[in-house]
Coordinates of C-alpha atoms and ligand atoms in Angstrom, one line a residue:
M1 CA 0.0 0.2 -0.2
N2 CA 1.5 3.4 -1.2
N3 CA 1.8 5.7 1.7
K4 CA 0.5 8.4 0.1
L5 CA -3.3 8.8 0.1
R6 CA -4.2 10.9 -3.5
V7 CA -7.7 12.6 -2.7
G8 CA -10.3 13.9 -5.0
I9 CA -13.5 15.7 -3.9
I10 CA -16.6 16.0 -5.5
G11 CA -19.0 18.4 -3.8
G12 CA -16.8 21.4 -2.3
G13 CA -19.6 23.0 -0.1
L14 CA -19.9 22.9 3.6
M15 CA -18.4 19.5 3.6
G16 CA -15.9 19.4 0.9
R17 CA -14.0 22.3 2.3
E18 CA -14.0 21.1 5.7
A19 CA -12.4 18.0 4.3
A20 CA -10.0 20.1 2.4
S21 CA -8.9 22.0 5.7
A22 CA -8.6 18.6 7.4
F23 CA -6.1 17.6 4.8
A24 CA -4.3 21.0 5.2
R25 CA -3.6 20.4 9.0
W26 CA -2.6 16.7 8.2
F27 CA 0.7 17.5 9.8
V28 CA -1.1 17.3 13.3
L29 CA -1.2 13.8 13.5
N30 CA 2.0 12.5 15.3
N31 CA 4.1 9.8 13.4
F32 CA 1.4 8.9 11.0
P33 CA 2.0 6.1 8.7
V34 CA -0.1 7.7 5.6
Q35 CA 0.2 11.0 4.0
V36 CA -2.5 12.9 2.5
E37 CA -2.8 15.0 -0.6
L38 CA -5.9 16.6 -2.2
T39 CA -5.0 16.7 -6.0
A40 CA -8.5 17.5 -7.8
V41 CA -11.7 18.9 -7.1
C42 CA -15.3 18.8 -8.7
D43 CA -18.1 21.1 -8.0
L44 CA -20.8 22.7 -10.2
Q45 CA -20.4 26.3 -8.7
P46 CA -17.3 28.1 -10.5
S47 CA -17.0 30.4 -6.9
L48 CA -16.4 27.3 -5.2
I49 CA -14.1 25.5 -7.1
D50 CA -12.2 28.8 -7.1
W51 CA -11.9 28.8 -3.5
F52 CA -9.9 25.6 -3.8
R53 CA -7.2 27.6 -6.0
Q54 CA -5.7 28.5 -2.7
I55 CA -4.5 25.0 -2.0
P56 CA -1.0 24.5 -3.9
T57 CA -1.6 20.5 -4.4
V58 CA -4.7 20.5 -6.4
R59 CA -4.2 20.0 -10.1
L60 CA -7.4 19.4 -11.4
F61 CA -10.6 21.7 -11.2
T62 CA -13.7 20.7 -13.0
Q63 CA -17.4 20.9 -13.0
D64 CA -17.4 17.2 -14.4
H65 CA -16.7 14.5 -11.7
H66 CA -16.1 12.0 -14.6
Q67 CA -13.4 14.1 -15.4
L68 CA -12.1 13.7 -11.8
L69 CA -12.6 10.1 -12.0
A70 CA -10.5 9.7 -15.0
S71 CA -7.4 11.2 -13.2
S72 CA -4.5 9.1 -12.6
E73 CA -3.7 11.3 -9.6
V74 CA -6.7 10.3 -7.7
D75 CA -6.7 7.1 -5.4
V76 CA -9.8 7.8 -3.0
V77 CA -12.9 9.9 -3.3
Y78 CA -14.8 11.7 -0.9
V79 CA -18.5 12.6 -2.2
A80 CA -20.1 15.2 -0.3
V81 CA -23.0 16.2 -2.6
P82 CA -27.1 16.4 -1.7
H83 CA -28.8 13.0 -1.2
N84 CA -30.6 12.5 -4.4
L85 CA -27.1 12.2 -6.2
H86 CA -25.1 9.8 -3.9
E87 CA -25.9 6.6 -5.6
A88 CA -25.1 7.5 -9.3
I89 CA -21.9 9.3 -8.2
Y90 CA -20.7 6.6 -5.6
L91 CA -21.6 4.0 -8.3
D92 CA -19.3 6.2 -11.0
V93 CA -16.6 6.5 -8.1
L94 CA -16.5 2.6 -7.9
T95 CA -16.9 2.0 -11.8
A96 CA -13.7 4.1 -11.9
G97 CA -12.3 1.8 -9.6
K98 CA -11.3 4.4 -7.0
D99 CA -11.8 4.1 -3.2
L100 CA -14.7 5.9 -1.4
L101 CA -15.4 8.2 1.6
A102 CA -19.1 8.6 1.3
E103 CA -21.4 11.2 2.7
K104 CA -24.0 10.1 4.7
P105 CA -27.1 8.9 4.4
F106 CA -25.3 6.4 2.2
G107 CA -28.0 7.0 -0.7
I108 CA -31.1 8.6 -0.7
D109 CA -33.0 5.6 0.8
L110 CA -32.9 2.1 1.7
A111 CA -33.1 0.7 -1.9
A112 CA -30.0 2.8 -2.8
A113 CA -27.9 2.2 0.1
R114 CA -28.4 -1.4 -0.7
R115 CA -27.3 -1.1 -4.1
I116 CA -24.3 1.0 -3.0
R117 CA -23.4 -1.6 -0.5
D118 CA -23.9 -4.6 -3.2
A119 CA -21.6 -2.6 -5.7
A120 CA -19.2 -1.8 -3.5
A121 CA -18.5 -5.4 -2.4
A122 CA -18.4 -6.4 -5.5
S123 CA -15.9 -3.9 -6.9
G124 CA -13.8 -4.8 -3.7
R125 CA -12.6 -1.1 -3.5
F126 CA -12.4 0.2 0.2
V127 CA -15.6 1.9 1.1
R128 CA -16.7 4.1 4.2
C129 CA -19.2 6.4 5.4
S130 CA -18.8 9.8 7.2
S131 CA -19.8 9.8 10.9
E132 CA -16.9 12.1 13.0
F133 CA -18.4 12.6 16.1
P134 CA -16.9 9.0 17.8
F135 CA -13.6 10.1 17.1
L136 CA -14.1 12.9 20.0
P137 CA -11.8 12.1 23.3
G138 CA -15.2 11.9 25.2
V139 CA -16.7 9.5 23.0
Q140 CA -13.9 7.2 22.9
R141 CA -13.9 7.1 26.5
V142 CA -17.8 6.1 26.5
I143 CA -16.9 3.3 24.2
E144 CA -14.3 2.0 26.2
W145 CA -16.8 2.2 29.2
A146 CA -19.4 0.8 27.6
R147 CA -17.3 -2.0 26.2
S148 CA -15.8 -2.8 29.9
G149 CA -19.0 -4.5 31.6
A150 CA -19.0 -1.5 34.4
M151 CA -22.2 -0.8 33.7
G152 CA -23.7 -4.0 35.2
K153 CA -27.3 -5.2 33.8
P154 CA -28.2 -2.5 31.0
L155 CA -30.9 -0.1 31.9
E156 CA -31.6 2.6 28.9
V157 CA -29.5 4.2 26.2
R158 CA -30.2 7.1 24.2
S159 CA -28.2 8.7 21.5
C160 CA -29.0 12.0 20.0
F161 CA -28.1 15.0 17.6
W162 CA -30.3 18.2 17.9
H163 CA -30.0 21.3 15.5
A164 CA -31.9 24.6 16.2
S165 CA -31.5 27.3 13.4
D166 CA -35.1 26.0 12.0
L167 CA -36.4 27.2 14.8
D168 CA -36.4 30.6 12.7
S169 CA -39.3 30.3 10.3
T170 CA -37.5 32.9 8.1
K171 CA -34.5 30.6 7.3
P172 CA -34.8 30.2 3.3
V173 CA -35.3 26.5 2.3
N174 CA -32.4 24.7 1.2
W175 CA -32.0 21.2 -0.6
K176 CA -31.9 19.8 3.1
R177 CA -35.5 20.4 3.6
Q178 CA -37.3 18.6 0.5
V179 CA -37.9 15.0 -0.1
R180 CA -36.9 15.0 -3.5
T181 CA -33.1 16.0 -2.8
C182 CA -32.9 15.0 0.7
G183 CA -35.2 12.1 0.9
A184 CA -38.3 10.7 2.5
I185 CA -36.4 10.0 5.5
G186 CA -35.8 13.8 6.1
V187 CA -33.8 14.3 9.3
M188 CA -33.0 11.0 9.7
G189 CA -31.0 11.0 6.7
D190 CA -29.2 14.4 7.7
L191 CA -29.0 13.5 11.4
G192 CA -29.4 9.8 11.6
M193 CA -25.7 8.2 11.0
H194 CA -24.7 10.1 13.6
V195 CA -26.8 8.7 16.2
V196 CA -26.2 4.8 15.2
H197 CA -22.6 4.7 14.6
V198 CA -21.7 4.1 18.1
P199 CA -24.6 1.8 19.4
F200 CA -24.4 -0.4 15.9
R201 CA -20.3 -0.7 16.4
L202 CA -21.3 -1.9 20.2
G203 CA -23.7 -4.3 18.8
W204 CA -26.7 -2.6 19.8
F205 CA -29.4 -3.0 16.9
P206 CA -32.7 -1.8 17.0
N207 CA -35.0 -4.9 16.8
R208 CA -38.0 -2.8 17.1
V209 CA -39.2 0.8 16.6
Y210 CA -41.8 2.9 17.4
A211 CA -41.4 6.4 16.0
Q212 CA -42.6 10.0 16.3
L213 CA -42.0 11.9 13.2
Q214 CA -42.8 16.0 13.2
K215 CA -43.2 18.5 10.6
I216 CA -43.7 21.8 12.2
Y217 CA -42.8 24.3 9.0
H218 CA -44.4 23.0 5.5
E219 CA -42.9 26.2 4.0
R220 CA -40.0 28.4 4.0
P221 CA -38.8 31.2 2.4
D222 CA -37.2 30.4 -1.3
G223 CA -34.9 33.2 -1.1
K224 CA -36.0 34.4 -4.3
G225 CA -38.9 36.7 -2.5
G226 CA -41.3 34.0 -2.5
T227 CA -42.0 30.8 -0.6
A228 CA -41.3 27.2 -1.2
P229 CA -42.4 23.8 0.2
C230 CA -40.4 22.4 2.8
D231 CA -41.6 18.6 2.8
T232 CA -39.0 16.5 5.2
W233 CA -39.6 15.5 8.6
D234 CA -38.1 18.3 10.9
N235 CA -37.8 16.1 14.2
A236 CA -37.4 12.4 14.6
M237 CA -38.0 10.4 18.0
L238 CA -37.1 6.7 17.5
H239 CA -37.9 4.5 20.8
T240 CA -36.2 1.2 20.3
E241 CA -35.1 -1.8 22.0
A242 CA -31.7 -3.5 21.4
V243 CA -30.6 -6.7 23.0
I244 CA -27.4 -5.4 25.4
Q245 CA -25.9 -8.7 27.1
G246 CA -29.0 -10.7 26.5
I247 CA -31.3 -8.0 27.6
E248 CA -34.2 -6.2 25.7
T249 CA -33.3 -2.6 26.5
P250 CA -35.1 0.7 25.7
M251 CA -32.7 3.1 23.1
R252 CA -34.0 6.2 22.1
L253 CA -32.6 7.5 19.0
E254 CA -33.2 11.4 18.7
M255 CA -32.6 13.3 15.6
K256 CA -34.0 17.0 15.9
R257 CA -33.9 20.2 13.5
L258 CA -36.1 21.6 15.8
A259 CA -34.3 21.7 19.6
P260 CA -34.2 24.8 21.3
G261 CA -30.6 25.9 21.9
A262 CA -29.2 23.3 20.3
T263 CA -26.6 24.4 17.7
N264 CA -25.1 21.1 16.7
T265 CA -25.2 19.1 19.6
W266 CA -24.3 15.6 19.5
S267 CA -24.8 13.5 23.0
I268 CA -25.0 10.1 24.4
E269 CA -26.2 8.4 27.7
I270 CA -25.9 5.0 28.8
L271 CA -27.2 3.9 32.0
G272 CA -26.8 0.4 33.9
T273 CA -27.1 -0.9 37.1
D274 CA -23.9 -0.6 38.4
G275 CA -22.8 2.4 36.6
G276 CA -23.5 5.3 33.6
M277 CA -21.9 7.7 31.2
R278 CA -23.1 10.9 29.5
Y279 CA -21.0 13.1 27.1
S280 CA -22.5 16.1 25.1
T281 CA -20.7 18.0 22.4
A282 CA -22.2 21.1 24.5
E283 CA -19.6 20.6 27.0
P284 CA -16.6 19.2 24.6
K285 CA -14.5 18.7 27.8
T286 CA -16.8 17.1 30.0
L287 CA -17.5 13.4 31.0
W288 CA -19.9 12.5 33.3
R289 CA -19.9 9.0 35.2
F290 CA -22.6 7.6 37.6
D291 CA -20.8 5.3 39.9
R292 CA -22.4 3.7 43.1
S293 CA -21.4 2.0 46.0
K294 CA -22.9 2.6 49.9
E295 CA -24.0 5.9 48.2
Q296 CA -24.6 6.7 44.5
W297 CA -22.9 10.0 42.5
W298 CA -22.3 11.5 39.4
S299 CA -18.6 12.5 38.8
R300 CA -17.1 15.0 36.3
T301 CA -13.9 14.7 34.6
D302 CA -12.2 17.6 32.6
L303 CA -10.9 15.8 29.7
G304 CA -8.2 16.8 27.3
F305 CA -7.0 15.9 23.8
Q306 CA -6.7 12.2 24.1
T307 CA -7.7 11.4 20.3
P308 CA -7.7 7.8 18.7
F309 CA -4.8 9.2 16.6
P310 CA -2.1 10.8 18.5
T311 CA -1.3 14.7 17.5
I312 CA 1.1 17.6 18.1
T313 CA -1.9 19.4 20.1
G314 CA -1.0 19.9 24.0
G315 CA -2.4 16.9 25.5
I316 CA -4.7 19.5 27.8
F317 CA -6.4 21.6 24.9
E318 CA -9.5 21.4 24.0
P319 CA -11.2 19.2 21.0
G320 CA -14.0 20.2 18.4
F321 CA -15.8 19.6 15.3
P322 CA -12.5 20.0 13.2
D323 CA -10.6 17.8 15.7
C324 CA -12.9 15.1 15.1
F325 CA -13.2 15.2 11.5
L326 CA -9.8 15.0 10.9
Q327 CA -9.7 11.7 13.4
M328 CA -12.1 10.3 11.3
W329 CA -10.1 11.0 7.8
A330 CA -7.3 9.3 9.8
A331 CA -9.4 6.2 10.7
F332 CA -10.2 6.1 7.3
A333 CA -6.6 6.3 6.1
A334 CA -5.2 4.0 8.4
E335 CA -7.9 1.3 8.0
R336 CA -7.4 1.3 4.3
A337 CA -3.5 1.1 4.8
G338 CA -4.5 -2.2 7.5
A339 CA -3.3 0.2 10.4
L340 CA -6.3 0.6 12.2
G341 CA -5.5 -1.6 15.0
D342 CA -8.2 -2.0 17.5
R343 CA -9.1 1.5 17.3
F344 CA -12.7 2.7 16.4
G345 CA -13.3 2.9 12.6
C346 CA -15.8 4.5 10.0
V347 CA -19.0 3.6 9.3
T348 CA -19.3 0.2 6.8
P349 CA -21.6 0.2 4.0
D350 CA -23.3 -2.8 6.0
E351 CA -23.8 -0.3 9.1
A352 CA -24.9 2.1 6.6
V353 CA -27.8 -0.2 5.5
R354 CA -28.8 -1.0 8.6
S355 CA -29.5 2.5 9.4
H356 CA -31.5 3.0 6.4
E357 CA -33.0 -0.3 7.7
V358 CA -34.0 1.5 10.6
F359 CA -35.1 4.8 9.1
E360 CA -37.3 3.0 6.8
A361 CA -38.9 1.2 10.0
A362 CA -39.5 4.6 11.5
L363 CA -41.5 5.8 8.4
A364 CA -43.6 2.6 8.3
S365 CA -43.8 3.0 12.4
H366 CA -45.1 6.5 12.2
A367 CA -47.5 5.9 9.2
S368 CA -49.0 2.9 11.2
R369 CA -48.8 4.3 14.6
T370 CA -47.2 0.6 15.5
A371 CA -44.0 -0.6 16.4
V372 CA -42.3 -2.0 13.2
I373 CA -39.3 -4.5 13.1
P374 CA -36.5 -3.2 10.7
G375 CA -34.9 -5.3 7.8
Ligands
NAD401 N1 -20.4 14.5 8.3 C1 -21.0 15.7 8.4 O1 -20.8 16.1 9.7 C2 -22.0 16.3 7.4 C3 -22.3 17.8 7.9 C4 -23.0 18.1 6.8 C5 -23.4 17.5 5.4 N2 -23.0 16.3 5.6 C6 -23.2 15.7 4.0 O2 -22.7 15.9 3.4 C7 -23.3 15.8 2.0 C8 -23.4 17.5 1.4 O3 -23.8 18.3 2.4 P1 -22.9 19.7 2.3 O4 -23.6 20.3 3.8 O5 -21.9 19.9 2.2 O6 -23.9 20.4 1.0 P2 -23.7 21.6 0.2 O7 -25.3 22.0 -0.5 O8 -23.2 22.5 1.0 O9 -22.3 21.2 -0.9 C9 -23.1 20.4 -1.6 C10 -22.5 20.4 -2.8 O10 -22.7 19.8 -4.0 C11 -22.0 20.7 -5.4 N3 -22.9 19.7 -6.5 C12 -24.2 19.5 -6.5 N4 -24.3 18.6 -7.8 C13 -22.8 18.0 -8.2 C14 -22.8 17.3 -8.8 N5 -23.0 16.7 -9.8 N6 -21.2 17.6 -9.3 C15 -20.2 18.1 -8.3 N7 -20.8 18.9 -7.1 C16 -21.9 18.9 -7.1 C17 -23.0 21.4 -4.9 O11 -22.8 22.8 -5.8 C18 -22.7 22.1 -3.4 O12 -21.4 22.9 -3.4 C19 -24.7 15.4 2.3 O13 -24.8 14.2 2.0 C20 -24.7 15.9 4.1 O14 -25.6 15.0 4.3 C21 -22.4 15.7 6.2

């Protein structure tokens, strides 16, 4: 395996540029076995392509993703485009013989996700899906603790991702608010992969789903003086059950665009008879741990910068979104190079398909007002 990862980006919007910024800071990783080079960029918007001209390693700028995929200087492609384009572009990447870091939700619906998963398996290419929060030090500690058995008998799991900016009804519509481009699963497609990644990797899969889905705003300004339909789900509360240590355990998955006060708040709480843990990006340094003996108590630990892949950053400094996004890319590069070891890995195609099975069950549950078995 060549120790240089030559990346092409298709979709240079919010996340395409975030990826470019992670690559530009790659040297923060200490003794990391793989170097990264962003060589090619594709977007439909010339102004976004121009933004990438400040990056000296980028040699190919194009509005046609086929041209990027024909480049012999691209080994891995990061695709960050609207959900209705996932399937066609992901399949083109695989046909071109490139590896893929796909953005979530890995296709606009379950059928698309299955076709992508099958094509990935048939191609033999290395394919993973994006989900960065597990790479924060606090989340790593929760995962380590959950695996240790310290919780005793499981009582309850709650995994959440909340946004609030949509509370403003004057916020203009965009492709993430319309079924045609975002998908019928709505907010679950936007935020859902982030809430299932940790539970799935711990082996906790919902075997029954009762969903409450909310659509509060049905239209929004179109940004051109008129209004446009806003037909996706705003909030999704999935009351599920997962078998943990052989015990059917309530597991609540919350995905919300209308969560008062929450800017990009990802959180997880796991409770058991002997212990518990709680972590939220709202307090990125803070880890809450429950213990009991004669008395019971929650203790608070001030965390530092103990990321899965060591960095030159001071051990007492605070981590944030750009850090976990870079660590996710490091996990992708390390796993592709066979150097992940026992570290946490990116979402696999099978896990991505399972997430869609849960979201499809949620749609069916809400429609029938009954609990539905995913799959
Ligand atoms: N991992 C995360 O935390 C995270 C956060 C936000 C979005 N996302 C995901 O990333 C993806 C993109 O979201 P975004 O917020 O960056 O959206 P965005 O709208 O900011 O960017 C999408 C870009 O794709 C470009 N595009 C559209 N069609 C194209 C084509 N045919 N060829 C090339 N470029 C094309 C658009 O011009 C735009 O610049 C989605 O799948 C979304 O769910 C992930």
